[in-house]
PDB file of C-alpha atoms in Angstrom:
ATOM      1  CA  UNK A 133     -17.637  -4.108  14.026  1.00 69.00           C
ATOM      2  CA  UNK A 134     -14.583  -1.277  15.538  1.00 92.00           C
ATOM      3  CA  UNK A 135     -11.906  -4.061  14.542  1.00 95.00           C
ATOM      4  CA  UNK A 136      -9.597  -1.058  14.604  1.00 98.00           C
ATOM      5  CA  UNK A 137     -10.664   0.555  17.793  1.00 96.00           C
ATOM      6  CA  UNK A 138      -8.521   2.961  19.163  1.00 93.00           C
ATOM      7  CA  UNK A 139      -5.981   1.820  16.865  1.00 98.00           C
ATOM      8  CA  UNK A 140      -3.515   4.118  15.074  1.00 98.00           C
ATOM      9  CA  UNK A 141      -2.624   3.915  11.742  1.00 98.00           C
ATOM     10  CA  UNK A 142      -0.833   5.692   8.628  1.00 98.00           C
ATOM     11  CA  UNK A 143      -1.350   5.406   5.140  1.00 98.00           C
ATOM     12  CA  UNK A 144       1.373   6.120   3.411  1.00 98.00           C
ATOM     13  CA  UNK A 145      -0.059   7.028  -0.087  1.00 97.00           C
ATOM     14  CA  UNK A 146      -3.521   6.996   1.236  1.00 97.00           C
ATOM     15  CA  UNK A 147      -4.936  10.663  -0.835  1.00 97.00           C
ATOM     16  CA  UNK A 148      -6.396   8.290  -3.620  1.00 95.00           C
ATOM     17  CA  UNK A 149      -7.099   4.867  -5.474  1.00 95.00           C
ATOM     18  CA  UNK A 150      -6.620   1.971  -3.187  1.00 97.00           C
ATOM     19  CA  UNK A 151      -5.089   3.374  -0.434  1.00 97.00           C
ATOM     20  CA  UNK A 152      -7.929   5.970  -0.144  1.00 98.00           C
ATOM     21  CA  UNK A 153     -10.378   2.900   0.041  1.00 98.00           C
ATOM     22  CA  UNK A 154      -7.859   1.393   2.613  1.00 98.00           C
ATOM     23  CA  UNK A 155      -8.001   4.439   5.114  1.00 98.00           C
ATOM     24  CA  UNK A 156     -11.666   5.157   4.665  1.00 98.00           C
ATOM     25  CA  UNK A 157     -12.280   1.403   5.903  1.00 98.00           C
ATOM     26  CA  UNK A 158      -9.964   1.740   8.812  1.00 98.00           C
ATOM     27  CA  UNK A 159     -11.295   5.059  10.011  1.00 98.00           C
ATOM     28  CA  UNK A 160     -15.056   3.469   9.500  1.00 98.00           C
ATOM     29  CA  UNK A 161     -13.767   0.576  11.867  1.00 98.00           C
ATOM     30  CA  UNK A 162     -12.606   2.658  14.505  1.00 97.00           C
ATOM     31  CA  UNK A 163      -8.607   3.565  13.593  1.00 98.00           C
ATOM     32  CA  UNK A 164      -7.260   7.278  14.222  1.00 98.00           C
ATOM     33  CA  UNK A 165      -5.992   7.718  10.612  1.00 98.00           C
ATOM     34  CA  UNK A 166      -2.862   9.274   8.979  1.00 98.00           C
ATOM     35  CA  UNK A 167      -2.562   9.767   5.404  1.00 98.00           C
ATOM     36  CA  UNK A 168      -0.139  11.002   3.216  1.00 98.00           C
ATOM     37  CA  UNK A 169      -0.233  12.180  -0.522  1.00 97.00           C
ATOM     38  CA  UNK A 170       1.574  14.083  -2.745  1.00 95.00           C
ATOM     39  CA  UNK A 171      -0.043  17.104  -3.688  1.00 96.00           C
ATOM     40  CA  UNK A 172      -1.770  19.417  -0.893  1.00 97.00           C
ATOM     41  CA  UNK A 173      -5.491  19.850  -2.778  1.00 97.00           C
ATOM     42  CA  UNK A 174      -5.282  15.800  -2.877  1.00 96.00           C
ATOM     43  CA  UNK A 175      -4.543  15.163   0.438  1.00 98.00           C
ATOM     44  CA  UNK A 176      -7.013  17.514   1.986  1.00 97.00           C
ATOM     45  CA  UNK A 177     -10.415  15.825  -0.617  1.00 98.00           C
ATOM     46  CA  UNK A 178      -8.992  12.596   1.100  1.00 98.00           C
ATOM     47  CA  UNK A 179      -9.251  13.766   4.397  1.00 98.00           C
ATOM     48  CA  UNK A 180     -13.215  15.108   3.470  1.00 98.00           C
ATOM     49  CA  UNK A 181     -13.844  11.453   2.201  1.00 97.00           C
ATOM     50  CA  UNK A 182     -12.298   9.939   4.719  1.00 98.00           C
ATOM     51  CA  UNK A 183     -13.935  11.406   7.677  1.00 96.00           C
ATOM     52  CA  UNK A 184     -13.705  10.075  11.464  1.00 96.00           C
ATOM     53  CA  UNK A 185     -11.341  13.286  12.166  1.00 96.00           C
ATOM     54  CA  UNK A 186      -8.468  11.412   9.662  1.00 98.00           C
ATOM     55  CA  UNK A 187      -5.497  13.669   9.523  1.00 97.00           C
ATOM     56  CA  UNK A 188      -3.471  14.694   6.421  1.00 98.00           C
ATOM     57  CA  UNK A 189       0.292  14.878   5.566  1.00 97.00           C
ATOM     58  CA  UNK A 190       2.097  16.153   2.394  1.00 97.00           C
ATOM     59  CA  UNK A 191       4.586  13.802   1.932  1.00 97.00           C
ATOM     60  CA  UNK A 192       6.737  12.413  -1.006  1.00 95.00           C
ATOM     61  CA  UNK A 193       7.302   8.685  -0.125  1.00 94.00           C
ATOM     62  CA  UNK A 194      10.733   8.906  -2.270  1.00 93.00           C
ATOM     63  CA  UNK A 195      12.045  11.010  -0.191  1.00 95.00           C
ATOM     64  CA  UNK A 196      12.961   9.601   3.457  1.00 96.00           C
ATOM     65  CA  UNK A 197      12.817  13.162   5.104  1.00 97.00           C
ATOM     66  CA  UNK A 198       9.316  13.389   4.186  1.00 97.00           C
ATOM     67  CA  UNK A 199       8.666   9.806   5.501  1.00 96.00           C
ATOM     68  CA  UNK A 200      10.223  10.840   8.619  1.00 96.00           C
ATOM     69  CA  UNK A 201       8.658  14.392   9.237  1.00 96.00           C
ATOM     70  CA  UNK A 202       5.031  12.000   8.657  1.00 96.00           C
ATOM     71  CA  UNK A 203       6.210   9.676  11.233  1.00 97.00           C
ATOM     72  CA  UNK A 204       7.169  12.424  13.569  1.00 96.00           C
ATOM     73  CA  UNK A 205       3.987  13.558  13.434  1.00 96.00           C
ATOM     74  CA  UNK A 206       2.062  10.342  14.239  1.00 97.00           C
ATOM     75  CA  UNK A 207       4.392  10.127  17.128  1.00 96.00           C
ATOM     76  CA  UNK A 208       3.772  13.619  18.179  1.00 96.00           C
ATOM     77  CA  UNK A 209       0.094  13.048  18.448  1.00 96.00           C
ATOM     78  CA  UNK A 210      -0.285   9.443  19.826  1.00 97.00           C
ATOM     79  CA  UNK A 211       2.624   8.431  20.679  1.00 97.00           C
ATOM     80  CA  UNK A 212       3.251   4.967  18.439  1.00 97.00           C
ATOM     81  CA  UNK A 213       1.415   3.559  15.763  1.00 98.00           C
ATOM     82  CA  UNK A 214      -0.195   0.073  15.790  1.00 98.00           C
ATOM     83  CA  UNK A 215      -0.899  -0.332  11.751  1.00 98.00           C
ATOM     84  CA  UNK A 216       1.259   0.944   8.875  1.00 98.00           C
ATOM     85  CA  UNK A 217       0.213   0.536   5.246  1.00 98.00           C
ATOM     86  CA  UNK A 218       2.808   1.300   2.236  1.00 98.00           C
ATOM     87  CA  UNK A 219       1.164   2.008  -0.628  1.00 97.00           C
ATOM     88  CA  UNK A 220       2.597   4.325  -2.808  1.00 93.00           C
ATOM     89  CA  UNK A 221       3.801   3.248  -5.751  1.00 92.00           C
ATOM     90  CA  UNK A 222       3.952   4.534  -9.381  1.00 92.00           C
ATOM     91  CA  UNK A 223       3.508   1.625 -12.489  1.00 91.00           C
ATOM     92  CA  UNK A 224       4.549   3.506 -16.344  1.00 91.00           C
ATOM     93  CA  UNK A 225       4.558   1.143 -19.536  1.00 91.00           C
ATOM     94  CA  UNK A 226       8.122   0.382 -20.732  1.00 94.00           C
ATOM     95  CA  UNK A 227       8.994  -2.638 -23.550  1.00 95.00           C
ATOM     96  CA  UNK A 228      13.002  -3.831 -22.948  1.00 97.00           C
ATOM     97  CA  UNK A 229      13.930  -1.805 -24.956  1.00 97.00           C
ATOM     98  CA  UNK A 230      12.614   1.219 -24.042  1.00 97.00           C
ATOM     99  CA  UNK A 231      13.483   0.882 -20.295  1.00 97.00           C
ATOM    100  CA  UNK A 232      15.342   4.224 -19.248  1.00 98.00           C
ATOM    101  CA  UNK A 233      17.963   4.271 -16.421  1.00 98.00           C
ATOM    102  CA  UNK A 234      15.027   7.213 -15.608  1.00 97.00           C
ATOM    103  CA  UNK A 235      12.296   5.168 -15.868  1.00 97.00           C
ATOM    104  CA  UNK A 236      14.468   2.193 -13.355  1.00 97.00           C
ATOM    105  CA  UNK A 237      15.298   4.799 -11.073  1.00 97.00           C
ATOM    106  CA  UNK A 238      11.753   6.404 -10.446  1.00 96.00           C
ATOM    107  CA  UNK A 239      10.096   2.990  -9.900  1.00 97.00           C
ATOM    108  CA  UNK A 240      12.065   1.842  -7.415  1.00 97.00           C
ATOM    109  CA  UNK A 241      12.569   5.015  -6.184  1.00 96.00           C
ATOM    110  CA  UNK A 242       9.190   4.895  -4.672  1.00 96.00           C
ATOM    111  CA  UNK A 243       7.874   1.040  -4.931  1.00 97.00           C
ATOM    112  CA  UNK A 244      10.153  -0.261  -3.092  1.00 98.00           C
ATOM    113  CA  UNK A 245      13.212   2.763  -1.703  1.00 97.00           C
ATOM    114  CA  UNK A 246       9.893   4.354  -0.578  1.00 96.00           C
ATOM    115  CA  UNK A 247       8.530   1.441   1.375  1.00 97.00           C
ATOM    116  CA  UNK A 248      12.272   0.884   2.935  1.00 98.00           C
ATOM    117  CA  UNK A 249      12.495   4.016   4.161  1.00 97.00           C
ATOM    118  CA  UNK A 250       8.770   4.470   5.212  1.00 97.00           C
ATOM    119  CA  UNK A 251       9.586   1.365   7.546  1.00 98.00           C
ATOM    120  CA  UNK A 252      12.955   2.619   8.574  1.00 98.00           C
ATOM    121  CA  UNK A 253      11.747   5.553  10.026  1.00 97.00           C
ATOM    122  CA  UNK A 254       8.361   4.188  11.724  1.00 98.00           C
ATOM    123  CA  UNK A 255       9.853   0.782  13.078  1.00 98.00           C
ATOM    124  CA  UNK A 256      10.855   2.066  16.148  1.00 97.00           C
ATOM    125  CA  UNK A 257       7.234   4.003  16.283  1.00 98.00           C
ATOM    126  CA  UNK A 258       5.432   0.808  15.880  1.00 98.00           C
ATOM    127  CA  UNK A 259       4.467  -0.617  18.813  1.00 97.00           C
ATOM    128  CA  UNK A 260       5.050  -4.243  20.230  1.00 96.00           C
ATOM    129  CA  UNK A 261       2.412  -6.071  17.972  1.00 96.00           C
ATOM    130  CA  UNK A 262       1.962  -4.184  15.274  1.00 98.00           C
ATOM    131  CA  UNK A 263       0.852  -4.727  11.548  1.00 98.00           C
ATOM    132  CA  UNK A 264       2.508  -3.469   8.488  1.00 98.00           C
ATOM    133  CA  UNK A 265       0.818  -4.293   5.007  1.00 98.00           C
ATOM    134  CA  UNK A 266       2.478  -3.651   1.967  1.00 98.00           C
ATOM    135  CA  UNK A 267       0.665  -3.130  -1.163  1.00 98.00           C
ATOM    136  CA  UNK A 268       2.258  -5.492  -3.964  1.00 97.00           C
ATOM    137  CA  UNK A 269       0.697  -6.611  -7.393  1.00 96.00           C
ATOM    138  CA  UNK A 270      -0.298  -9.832  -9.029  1.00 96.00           C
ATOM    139  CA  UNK A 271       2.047  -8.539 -11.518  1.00 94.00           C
ATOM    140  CA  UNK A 272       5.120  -9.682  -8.915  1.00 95.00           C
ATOM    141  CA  UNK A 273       4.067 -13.145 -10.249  1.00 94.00           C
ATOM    142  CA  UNK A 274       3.574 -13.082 -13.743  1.00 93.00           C
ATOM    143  CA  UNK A 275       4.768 -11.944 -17.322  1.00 89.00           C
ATOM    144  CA  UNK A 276       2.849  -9.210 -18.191  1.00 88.00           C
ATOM    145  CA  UNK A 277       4.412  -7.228 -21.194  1.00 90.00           C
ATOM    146  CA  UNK A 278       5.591  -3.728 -20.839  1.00 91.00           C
ATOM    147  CA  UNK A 279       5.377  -3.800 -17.191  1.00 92.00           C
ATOM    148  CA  UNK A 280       8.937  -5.241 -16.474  1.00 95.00           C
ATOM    149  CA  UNK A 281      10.288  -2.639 -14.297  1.00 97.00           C
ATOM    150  CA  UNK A 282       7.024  -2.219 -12.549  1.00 96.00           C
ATOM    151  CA  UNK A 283       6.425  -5.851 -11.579  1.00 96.00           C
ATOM    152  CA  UNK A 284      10.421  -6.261 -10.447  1.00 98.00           C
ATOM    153  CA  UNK A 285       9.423  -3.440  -8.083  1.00 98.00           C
ATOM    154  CA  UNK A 286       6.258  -5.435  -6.676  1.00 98.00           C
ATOM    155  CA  UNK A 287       8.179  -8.795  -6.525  1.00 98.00           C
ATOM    156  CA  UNK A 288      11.257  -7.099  -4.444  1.00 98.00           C
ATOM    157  CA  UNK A 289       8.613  -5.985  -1.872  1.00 98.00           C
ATOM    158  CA  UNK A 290       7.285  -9.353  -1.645  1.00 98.00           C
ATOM    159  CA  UNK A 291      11.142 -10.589  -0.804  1.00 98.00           C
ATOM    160  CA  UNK A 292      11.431  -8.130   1.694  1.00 98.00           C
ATOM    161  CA  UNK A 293       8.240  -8.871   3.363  1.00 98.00           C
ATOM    162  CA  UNK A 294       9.720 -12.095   4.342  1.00 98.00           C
ATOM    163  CA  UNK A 295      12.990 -11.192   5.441  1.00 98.00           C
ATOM    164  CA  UNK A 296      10.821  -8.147   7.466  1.00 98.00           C
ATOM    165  CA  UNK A 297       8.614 -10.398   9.371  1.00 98.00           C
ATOM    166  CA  UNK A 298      11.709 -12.518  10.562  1.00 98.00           C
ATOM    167  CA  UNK A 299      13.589  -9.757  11.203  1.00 98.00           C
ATOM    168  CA  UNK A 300      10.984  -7.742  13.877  1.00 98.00           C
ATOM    169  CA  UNK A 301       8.828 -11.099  14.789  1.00 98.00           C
ATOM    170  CA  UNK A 302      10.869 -11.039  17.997  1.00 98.00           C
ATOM    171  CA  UNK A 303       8.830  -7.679  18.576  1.00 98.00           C
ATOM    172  CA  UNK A 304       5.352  -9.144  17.359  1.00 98.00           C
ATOM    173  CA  UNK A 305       5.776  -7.052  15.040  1.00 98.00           C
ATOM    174  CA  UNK A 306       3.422  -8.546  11.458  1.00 98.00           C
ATOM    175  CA  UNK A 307       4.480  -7.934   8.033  1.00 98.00           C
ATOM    176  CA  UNK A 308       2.148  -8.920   5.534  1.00 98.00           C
ATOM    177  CA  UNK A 309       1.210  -8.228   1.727  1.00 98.00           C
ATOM    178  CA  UNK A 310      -1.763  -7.382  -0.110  1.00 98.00           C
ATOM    179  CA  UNK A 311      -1.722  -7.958  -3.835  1.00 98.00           C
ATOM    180  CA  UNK A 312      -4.149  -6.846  -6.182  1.00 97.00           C
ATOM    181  CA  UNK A 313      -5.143  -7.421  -9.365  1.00 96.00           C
ATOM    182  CA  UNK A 314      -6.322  -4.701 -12.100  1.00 94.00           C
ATOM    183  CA  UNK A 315      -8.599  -2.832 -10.226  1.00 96.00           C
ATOM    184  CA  UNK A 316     -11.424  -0.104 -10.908  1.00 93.00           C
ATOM    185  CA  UNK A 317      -9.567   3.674  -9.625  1.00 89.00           C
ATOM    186  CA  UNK A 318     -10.207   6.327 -11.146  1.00 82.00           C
ATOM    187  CA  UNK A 319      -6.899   6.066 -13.291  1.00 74.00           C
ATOM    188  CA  UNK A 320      -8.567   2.913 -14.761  1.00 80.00           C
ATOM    189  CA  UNK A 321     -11.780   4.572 -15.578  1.00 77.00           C
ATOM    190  CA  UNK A 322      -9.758   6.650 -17.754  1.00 75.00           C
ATOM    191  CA  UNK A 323      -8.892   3.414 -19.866  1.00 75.00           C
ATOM    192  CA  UNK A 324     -10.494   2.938 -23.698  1.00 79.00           C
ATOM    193  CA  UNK A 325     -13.338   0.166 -23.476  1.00 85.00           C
ATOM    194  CA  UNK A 326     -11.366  -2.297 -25.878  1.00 85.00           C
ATOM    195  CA  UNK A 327      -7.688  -1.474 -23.320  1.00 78.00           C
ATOM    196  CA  UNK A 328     -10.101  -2.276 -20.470  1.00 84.00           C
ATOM    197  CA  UNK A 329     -11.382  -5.384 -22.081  1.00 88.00           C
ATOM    198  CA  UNK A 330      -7.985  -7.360 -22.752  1.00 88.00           C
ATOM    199  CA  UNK A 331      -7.205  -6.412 -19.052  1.00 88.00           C
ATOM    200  CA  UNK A 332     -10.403  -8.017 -17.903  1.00 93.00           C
ATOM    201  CA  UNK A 333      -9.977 -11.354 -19.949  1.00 93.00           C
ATOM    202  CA  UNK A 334      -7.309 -12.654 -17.966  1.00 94.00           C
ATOM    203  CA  UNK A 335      -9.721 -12.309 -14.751  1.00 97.00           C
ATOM    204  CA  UNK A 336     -11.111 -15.225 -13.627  1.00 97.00           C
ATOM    205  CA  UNK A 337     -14.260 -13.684 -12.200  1.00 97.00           C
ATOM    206  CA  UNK A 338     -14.872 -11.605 -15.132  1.00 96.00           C
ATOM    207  CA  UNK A 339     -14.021  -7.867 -13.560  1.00 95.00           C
ATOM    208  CA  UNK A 340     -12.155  -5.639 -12.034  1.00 95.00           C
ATOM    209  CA  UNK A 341     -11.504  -5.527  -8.522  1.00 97.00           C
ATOM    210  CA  UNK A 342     -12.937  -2.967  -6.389  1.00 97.00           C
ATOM    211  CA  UNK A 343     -10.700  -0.296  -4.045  1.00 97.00           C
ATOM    212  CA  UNK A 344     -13.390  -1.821  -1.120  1.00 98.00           C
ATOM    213  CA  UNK A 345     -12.338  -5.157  -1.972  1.00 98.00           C
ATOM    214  CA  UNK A 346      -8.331  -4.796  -1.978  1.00 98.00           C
ATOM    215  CA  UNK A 347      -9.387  -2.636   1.462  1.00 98.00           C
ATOM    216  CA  UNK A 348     -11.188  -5.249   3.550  1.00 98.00           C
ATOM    217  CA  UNK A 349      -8.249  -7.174   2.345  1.00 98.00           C
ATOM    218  CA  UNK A 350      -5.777  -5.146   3.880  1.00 98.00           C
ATOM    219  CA  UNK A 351      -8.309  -4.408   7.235  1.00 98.00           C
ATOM    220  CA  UNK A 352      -7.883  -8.284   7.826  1.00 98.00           C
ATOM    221  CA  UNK A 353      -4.576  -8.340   7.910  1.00 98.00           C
ATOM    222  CA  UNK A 354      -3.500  -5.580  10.317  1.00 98.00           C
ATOM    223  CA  UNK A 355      -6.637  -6.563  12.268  1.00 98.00           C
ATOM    224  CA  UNK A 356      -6.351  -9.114  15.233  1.00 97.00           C
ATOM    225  CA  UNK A 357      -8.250 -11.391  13.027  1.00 97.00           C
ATOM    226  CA  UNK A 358      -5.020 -12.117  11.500  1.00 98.00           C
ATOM    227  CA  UNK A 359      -2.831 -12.533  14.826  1.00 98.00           C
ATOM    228  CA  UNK A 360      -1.127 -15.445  13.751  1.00 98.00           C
ATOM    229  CA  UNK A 361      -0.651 -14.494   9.894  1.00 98.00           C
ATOM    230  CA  UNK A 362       2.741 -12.923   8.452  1.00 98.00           C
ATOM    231  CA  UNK A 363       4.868 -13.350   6.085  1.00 98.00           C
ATOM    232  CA  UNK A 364       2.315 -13.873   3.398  1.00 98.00           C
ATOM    233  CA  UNK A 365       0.678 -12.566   0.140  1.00 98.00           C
ATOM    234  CA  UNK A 366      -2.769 -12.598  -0.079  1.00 98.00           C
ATOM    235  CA  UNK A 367      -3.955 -11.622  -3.519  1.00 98.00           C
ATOM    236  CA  UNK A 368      -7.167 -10.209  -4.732  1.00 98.00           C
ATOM    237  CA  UNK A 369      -7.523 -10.579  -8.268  1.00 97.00           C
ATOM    238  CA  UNK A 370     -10.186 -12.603  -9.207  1.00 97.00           C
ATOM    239  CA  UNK A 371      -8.116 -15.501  -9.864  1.00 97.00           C
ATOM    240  CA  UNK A 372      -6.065 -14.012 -12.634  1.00 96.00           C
ATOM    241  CA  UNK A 373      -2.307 -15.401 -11.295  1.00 93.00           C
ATOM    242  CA  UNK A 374      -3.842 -18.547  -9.363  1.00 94.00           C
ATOM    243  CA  UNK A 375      -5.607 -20.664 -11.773  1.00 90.00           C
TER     244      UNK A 375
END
């Protein structure tokens, strides 16, 4: 199926990891796809994977000029944008006491200042109904030790969803999130057998997620399939925070 056919979409932090998987499965289903990254080398190995004529930006999603020059460029080409995802996001260990005014200030620098901004600047872009997915965390929901800071981050994206989707529902405009559990990038493969094993235990399915998985997620959402949804978080982690 084209569910996104001659759709256009950005992903914002879409050079690797889930949002990689995310724009390859919109591109397969017929989207014109944006991506932005980081680091130049990353961004253009996206683009190869990606395929489908996917263009690349070099963006930092802290910073809101970036975010807008990525925007303008969207615009430039096509002239709005019919699906946003906001992705990037950074997650470092940190007990209490170890949590730096540093360590604060990155994380919500880009998990949630980052998505903000990245909607700021592409809301008057976004065409009359368009989709926006935000990628949260299971960890929004639960204790997990050592994340603090990270899953504060995840559960003030999940507030603003819902004060988002009031706010431009007028427009039919969607906002939705997408909330994984642990799930099997390449930053995870670097993880020692026994770290990867307590992770796993929690899971109710016994694994990790897949990047496809959290992806065809996300595609339902800012697909027409999912007209009448926003406002909600739909998480894929194997059960861990639901059971």
């Amino acid at each position: 199926m084209n569910r996104m056919a001659n759709k256009v979409a950005l992903v914002v932090g879409g050079a690797k990891g889930i949002g990689l998987a995310i724009a390859t499965r919109l591109a397969a289903e017929g989207a014109k796809v944006f991506i932005t990254g980081r680091a130049q080398d990353q961004v253009e190995a996206a683009v190869s994977v990606i395929g489908h004529d996917a263009q690349g930006l070099v963006a930092d999603a802290s910073a809101r000029e970036d975010l807008d020059r990525a925007i303008g460029a969207v615009r430039e080409r096509y002239g709005s944008l019919d699906a946003l995802v906001l992705n990037a996001g950074i997650s470092e260990p940190a007990a209490l006491g170890d949590v730096t005014q540093d360590h604060f200030d990155r994380h919500f620098a880009v998990n949630v200042r980052g998505a903000l901004h990245g909607l700021q600047v592409a809301v008057d872009t976004l065409r009359s109904g368009a989709a926006v997915v935000l990628v949260g965390s299971v960890a929004s929901s639960l204790g997990i030790a050592n994340y603090g800071t990270y899953a504060a981050t995840k559960a003030a994206l999940r507030s603003y969803a819902r004060t988002w989707a009031a706010e431009l529902a007028p427009r039919g405009i969607r906002i939705n999130v997408v909330a994984p559990g642990p799930t099997d990038t390449e930053m995870m493969a670097r993880v020692p057998d026994e770290v990867r094993a307590s992770i796993v235990a929690p899971i109710l399915l016994g694994r990790m997620a897949k990047p496809e998985e959290v992806a065809s997620a996300a595609l339902f959402l800012l697909s027409d399939e999912a007209s009448f949804i926003t406002g909600v978080e739909l998480f894929v982690d194997g059960g861990m925070g639901q059971v």
